[in-house]
Amino acid sequence: MLDDGGSVYKRIFVPYDGTLPSKLALDEAMYIAKLSGGVIEVVSIVEESMSLIALDSGYANQMEPSDSATLSSLSVIEEAGTRIQAAGVQGSVRAVCRDGRDVSEAILLSAVDCDADLVVIGTHCRRGLRRWVHGSIVESLLRRTIFPILIVPCRATA
């Protein structure tokens, strides 16, 4: 909180893919938004696929989101929107095509676009071989960020 009673976190950005870690991050972001009167911006990053189009159009190929990825992303975004609305928090949801960038860069650019004050992101807490194979979007984001980031771990319960 600021001295004047306002909050530092007015625009809270949440990368969301429908997994448990992203759901936990959205829950945390909604909690912060309720306390601060902030607005949540939820973004789902859509993978793209190469699709060939007619050569007479002037292009040999064109990058487009695949139909299944688009449908999946729309479903994920609808779910996030429903959760935000049910929580009574002000916010918006959208899908963003990563346009050949890695996911962490697409997240960072989307956060810049919405002028975020805070990024809230979930992590799977992978270790060892699983981390090597799948990588760490959160770690990559931390290396490049210009925003405060709240990392919400996905801890297994006993």
mmCIF file of C-alpha atoms in Angstrom:
data_model
loop_
_atom_site.group_PDB
_atom_site.id
_atom_site.type_symbol
_atom_site.label_atom_id
_atom_site.label_comp_id
_atom_site.label_asym_id
_atom_site.label_seq_id
_atom_site.Cartn_x
_atom_site.Cartn_y
_atom_site.Cartn_z
ATOM 1 C CA MET A 1 0.000 0.000 0.000
ATOM 2 C CA LEU A 2 1.082 3.540 -0.662
ATOM 3 C CA ASP A 3 1.078 6.364 1.885
ATOM 4 C CA ASP A 4 -2.028 7.865 0.264
ATOM 5 C CA GLY A 5 -3.977 4.614 0.823
ATOM 6 C CA GLY A 6 -3.675 3.539 -2.817
ATOM 7 C CA SER A 7 -2.101 0.329 -3.990
ATOM 8 C CA VAL A 8 0.998 -0.307 -6.034
ATOM 9 C CA TYR A 9 -0.752 -3.182 -7.838
ATOM 10 C CA LYS A 10 -3.528 -1.753 -10.009
ATOM 11 C CA ARG A 11 -2.902 -3.935 -13.087
ATOM 12 C CA ILE A 12 -2.206 -7.572 -12.254
ATOM 13 C CA PHE A 13 -1.100 -9.779 -15.148
ATOM 14 C CA VAL A 14 -1.630 -13.560 -15.058
ATOM 15 C CA PRO A 15 -0.343 -15.976 -17.725
ATOM 16 C CA TYR A 16 -2.920 -18.780 -17.721
ATOM 17 C CA ASP A 17 -2.975 -22.206 -19.350
ATOM 18 C CA GLY A 18 -5.607 -23.997 -17.274
ATOM 19 C CA THR A 19 -3.114 -26.147 -15.345
ATOM 20 C CA LEU A 20 -3.211 -26.373 -11.555
ATOM 21 C CA PRO A 21 -0.249 -23.976 -11.134
ATOM 22 C CA SER A 22 -1.938 -21.331 -13.298
ATOM 23 C CA LYS A 23 -5.228 -21.803 -11.419
ATOM 24 C CA LEU A 24 -3.413 -21.259 -8.122
ATOM 25 C CA ALA A 25 -1.731 -18.153 -9.568
ATOM 26 C CA LEU A 26 -5.116 -16.809 -10.700
ATOM 27 C CA ASP A 27 -6.542 -17.430 -7.210
ATOM 28 C CA GLU A 28 -3.661 -15.446 -5.692
ATOM 29 C CA ALA A 29 -4.062 -12.648 -8.248
ATOM 30 C CA MET A 30 -7.802 -12.423 -7.502
ATOM 31 C CA TYR A 31 -7.033 -12.197 -3.779
ATOM 32 C CA ILE A 32 -4.559 -9.361 -4.400
ATOM 33 C CA ALA A 33 -7.010 -7.606 -6.731
ATOM 34 C CA LYS A 34 -9.742 -7.751 -4.078
ATOM 35 C CA LEU A 35 -7.408 -6.228 -1.483
ATOM 36 C CA SER A 36 -5.980 -3.575 -3.777
ATOM 37 C CA GLY A 37 -8.957 -2.764 -5.979
ATOM 38 C CA GLY A 38 -6.797 -3.819 -8.910
ATOM 39 C CA VAL A 39 -7.756 -5.172 -12.304
ATOM 40 C CA ILE A 40 -6.634 -8.577 -13.573
ATOM 41 C CA GLU A 41 -5.452 -9.205 -17.128
ATOM 42 C CA VAL A 42 -5.376 -12.934 -17.934
ATOM 43 C CA VAL A 43 -3.540 -14.069 -21.059
ATOM 44 C CA SER A 44 -3.303 -17.506 -22.622
ATOM 45 C CA ILE A 45 -0.342 -17.889 -24.960
ATOM 46 C CA VAL A 46 -1.321 -19.769 -28.126
ATOM 47 C CA GLU A 47 1.216 -21.924 -29.922
ATOM 48 C CA GLU A 48 1.321 -21.558 -33.673
ATOM 49 C CA SER A 49 1.644 -24.044 -36.470
ATOM 50 C CA MET A 50 2.890 -23.674 -40.017
ATOM 51 C CA SER A 51 0.149 -23.948 -42.613
ATOM 52 C CA LEU A 52 0.772 -23.777 -46.342
ATOM 53 C CA ILE A 53 -1.319 -21.445 -48.473
ATOM 54 C CA ALA A 54 -1.542 -20.841 -52.229
ATOM 55 C CA LEU A 55 1.609 -19.417 -53.829
ATOM 56 C CA ASP A 56 -0.441 -17.061 -56.030
ATOM 57 C CA SER A 57 -1.379 -15.106 -52.899
ATOM 58 C CA GLY A 58 2.196 -13.868 -52.687
ATOM 59 C CA TYR A 59 3.197 -15.976 -49.683
ATOM 60 C CA ALA A 60 4.634 -19.470 -49.592
ATOM 61 C CA ASN A 61 3.467 -20.069 -46.047
ATOM 62 C CA GLN A 62 1.799 -18.259 -43.216
ATOM 63 C CA MET A 63 2.001 -18.631 -39.433
ATOM 64 C CA GLU A 64 -1.414 -19.190 -37.921
ATOM 65 C CA PRO A 65 -2.649 -20.588 -34.641
ATOM 66 C CA SER A 66 -3.748 -24.188 -35.200
ATOM 67 C CA ASP A 67 -7.462 -24.879 -34.862
ATOM 68 C CA SER A 68 -7.014 -27.258 -31.917
ATOM 69 C CA ALA A 69 -4.682 -24.838 -30.115
ATOM 70 C CA THR A 70 -7.124 -21.994 -30.712
ATOM 71 C CA LEU A 71 -10.086 -24.012 -29.418
ATOM 72 C CA SER A 72 -8.097 -25.148 -26.393
ATOM 73 C CA SER A 73 -6.986 -21.599 -25.651
ATOM 74 C CA LEU A 74 -10.537 -20.277 -25.997
ATOM 75 C CA SER A 75 -11.760 -22.921 -23.563
ATOM 76 C CA VAL A 76 -9.002 -22.012 -21.098
ATOM 77 C CA ILE A 77 -9.766 -18.291 -21.443
ATOM 78 C CA GLU A 78 -13.499 -18.859 -20.935
ATOM 79 C CA GLU A 79 -12.737 -20.821 -17.758
ATOM 80 C CA ALA A 80 -10.522 -18.013 -16.438
ATOM 81 C CA GLY A 81 -13.178 -15.420 -17.273
ATOM 82 C CA THR A 82 -15.815 -17.428 -15.431
ATOM 83 C CA ARG A 83 -13.571 -17.719 -12.366
ATOM 84 C CA ILE A 84 -12.843 -13.975 -12.349
ATOM 85 C CA GLN A 85 -16.517 -13.127 -12.707
ATOM 86 C CA ALA A 86 -17.515 -15.565 -9.936
ATOM 87 C CA ALA A 87 -14.936 -13.969 -7.621
ATOM 88 C CA GLY A 88 -16.390 -10.520 -8.274
ATOM 89 C CA VAL A 89 -13.069 -9.151 -9.492
ATOM 90 C CA GLN A 90 -12.680 -6.708 -12.362
ATOM 91 C CA GLY A 91 -10.612 -8.118 -15.199
ATOM 92 C CA SER A 92 -10.236 -9.210 -18.777
ATOM 93 C CA VAL A 93 -9.070 -12.323 -20.594
ATOM 94 C CA ARG A 94 -7.494 -12.814 -24.005
ATOM 95 C CA ALA A 95 -5.462 -15.230 -26.098
ATOM 96 C CA VAL A 96 -2.155 -14.113 -27.602
ATOM 97 C CA CYS A 97 -0.305 -15.895 -30.421
ATOM 98 C CA ARG A 98 3.366 -16.183 -29.558
ATOM 99 C CA ASP A 99 4.443 -15.399 -33.159
ATOM 100 C CA GLY A 100 7.558 -17.587 -33.114
ATOM 101 C CA ARG A 101 8.816 -16.250 -29.778
ATOM 102 C CA ASP A 102 9.442 -18.474 -26.798
ATOM 103 C CA VAL A 103 6.647 -18.534 -24.242
ATOM 104 C CA SER A 104 8.466 -16.430 -21.635
ATOM 105 C CA GLU A 105 9.120 -13.675 -24.180
ATOM 106 C CA ALA A 106 5.468 -13.741 -25.307
ATOM 107 C CA ILE A 107 4.406 -13.460 -21.649
ATOM 108 C CA LEU A 108 6.760 -10.531 -21.046
ATOM 109 C CA LEU A 109 5.610 -8.659 -24.162
ATOM 110 C CA SER A 110 1.960 -9.220 -23.221
ATOM 111 C CA ALA A 111 2.643 -7.869 -19.723
ATOM 112 C CA VAL A 112 4.263 -4.797 -21.290
ATOM 113 C CA ASP A 113 1.224 -4.358 -23.570
ATOM 114 C CA CYS A 114 -1.151 -4.225 -20.604
ATOM 115 C CA ASP A 115 1.209 -1.983 -18.578
ATOM 116 C CA ALA A 116 1.287 -4.491 -15.712
ATOM 117 C CA ASP A 117 2.261 -3.504 -12.182
ATOM 118 C CA LEU A 118 2.628 -7.139 -11.096
ATOM 119 C CA VAL A 119 2.941 -10.512 -12.828
ATOM 120 C CA VAL A 120 1.522 -13.491 -10.925
ATOM 121 C CA ILE A 121 2.593 -16.845 -12.361
ATOM 122 C CA GLY A 122 2.317 -20.446 -11.238
ATOM 123 C CA THR A 123 5.131 -22.961 -11.390
ATOM 124 C CA HIS A 124 5.174 -26.759 -11.511
ATOM 125 C CA CYS A 125 8.373 -26.853 -9.391
ATOM 126 C CA ARG A 126 9.948 -29.393 -11.733
ATOM 127 C CA ARG A 127 13.393 -30.707 -10.897
ATOM 128 C CA GLY A 128 16.046 -32.848 -12.506
ATOM 129 C CA LEU A 129 15.329 -34.508 -15.836
ATOM 130 C CA ARG A 130 11.736 -33.241 -16.007
ATOM 131 C CA ARG A 131 12.981 -29.650 -15.689
ATOM 132 C CA TRP A 132 15.680 -30.247 -18.283
ATOM 133 C CA VAL A 133 13.156 -31.715 -20.752
ATOM 134 C CA HIS A 134 10.332 -29.233 -20.139
ATOM 135 C CA GLY A 135 12.420 -26.180 -19.253
ATOM 136 C CA SER A 136 11.323 -23.476 -16.889
ATOM 137 C CA ILE A 137 9.214 -20.651 -18.252
ATOM 138 C CA VAL A 138 9.301 -18.962 -14.854
ATOM 139 C CA GLU A 139 13.100 -19.055 -14.674
ATOM 140 C CA SER A 140 13.393 -17.636 -18.185
ATOM 141 C CA LEU A 141 10.873 -14.917 -17.333
ATOM 142 C CA LEU A 142 12.802 -13.997 -14.175
ATOM 143 C CA ARG A 143 15.981 -13.483 -16.204
ATOM 144 C CA ARG A 144 14.279 -10.980 -18.528
ATOM 145 C CA THR A 145 11.643 -9.279 -16.431
ATOM 146 C CA ILE A 146 11.122 -5.602 -15.803
ATOM 147 C CA PHE A 147 8.151 -6.259 -13.498
ATOM 148 C CA PRO A 148 7.707 -7.476 -9.949
ATOM 149 C CA ILE A 149 6.813 -11.175 -10.177
ATOM 150 C CA LEU A 150 4.927 -13.266 -7.647
ATOM 151 C CA ILE A 151 5.662 -16.959 -8.186
ATOM 152 C CA VAL A 152 2.993 -19.317 -6.869
ATOM 153 C CA PRO A 153 4.350 -22.854 -6.392
ATOM 154 C CA CYS A 154 2.244 -25.932 -7.015
ATOM 155 C CA ARG A 155 2.946 -28.053 -3.981
ATOM 156 C CA ALA A 156 1.732 -31.635 -3.730
ATOM 157 C CA THR A 157 -0.453 -32.211 -0.708
ATOM 158 C CA ALA A 158 -0.004 -35.329 1.419
#
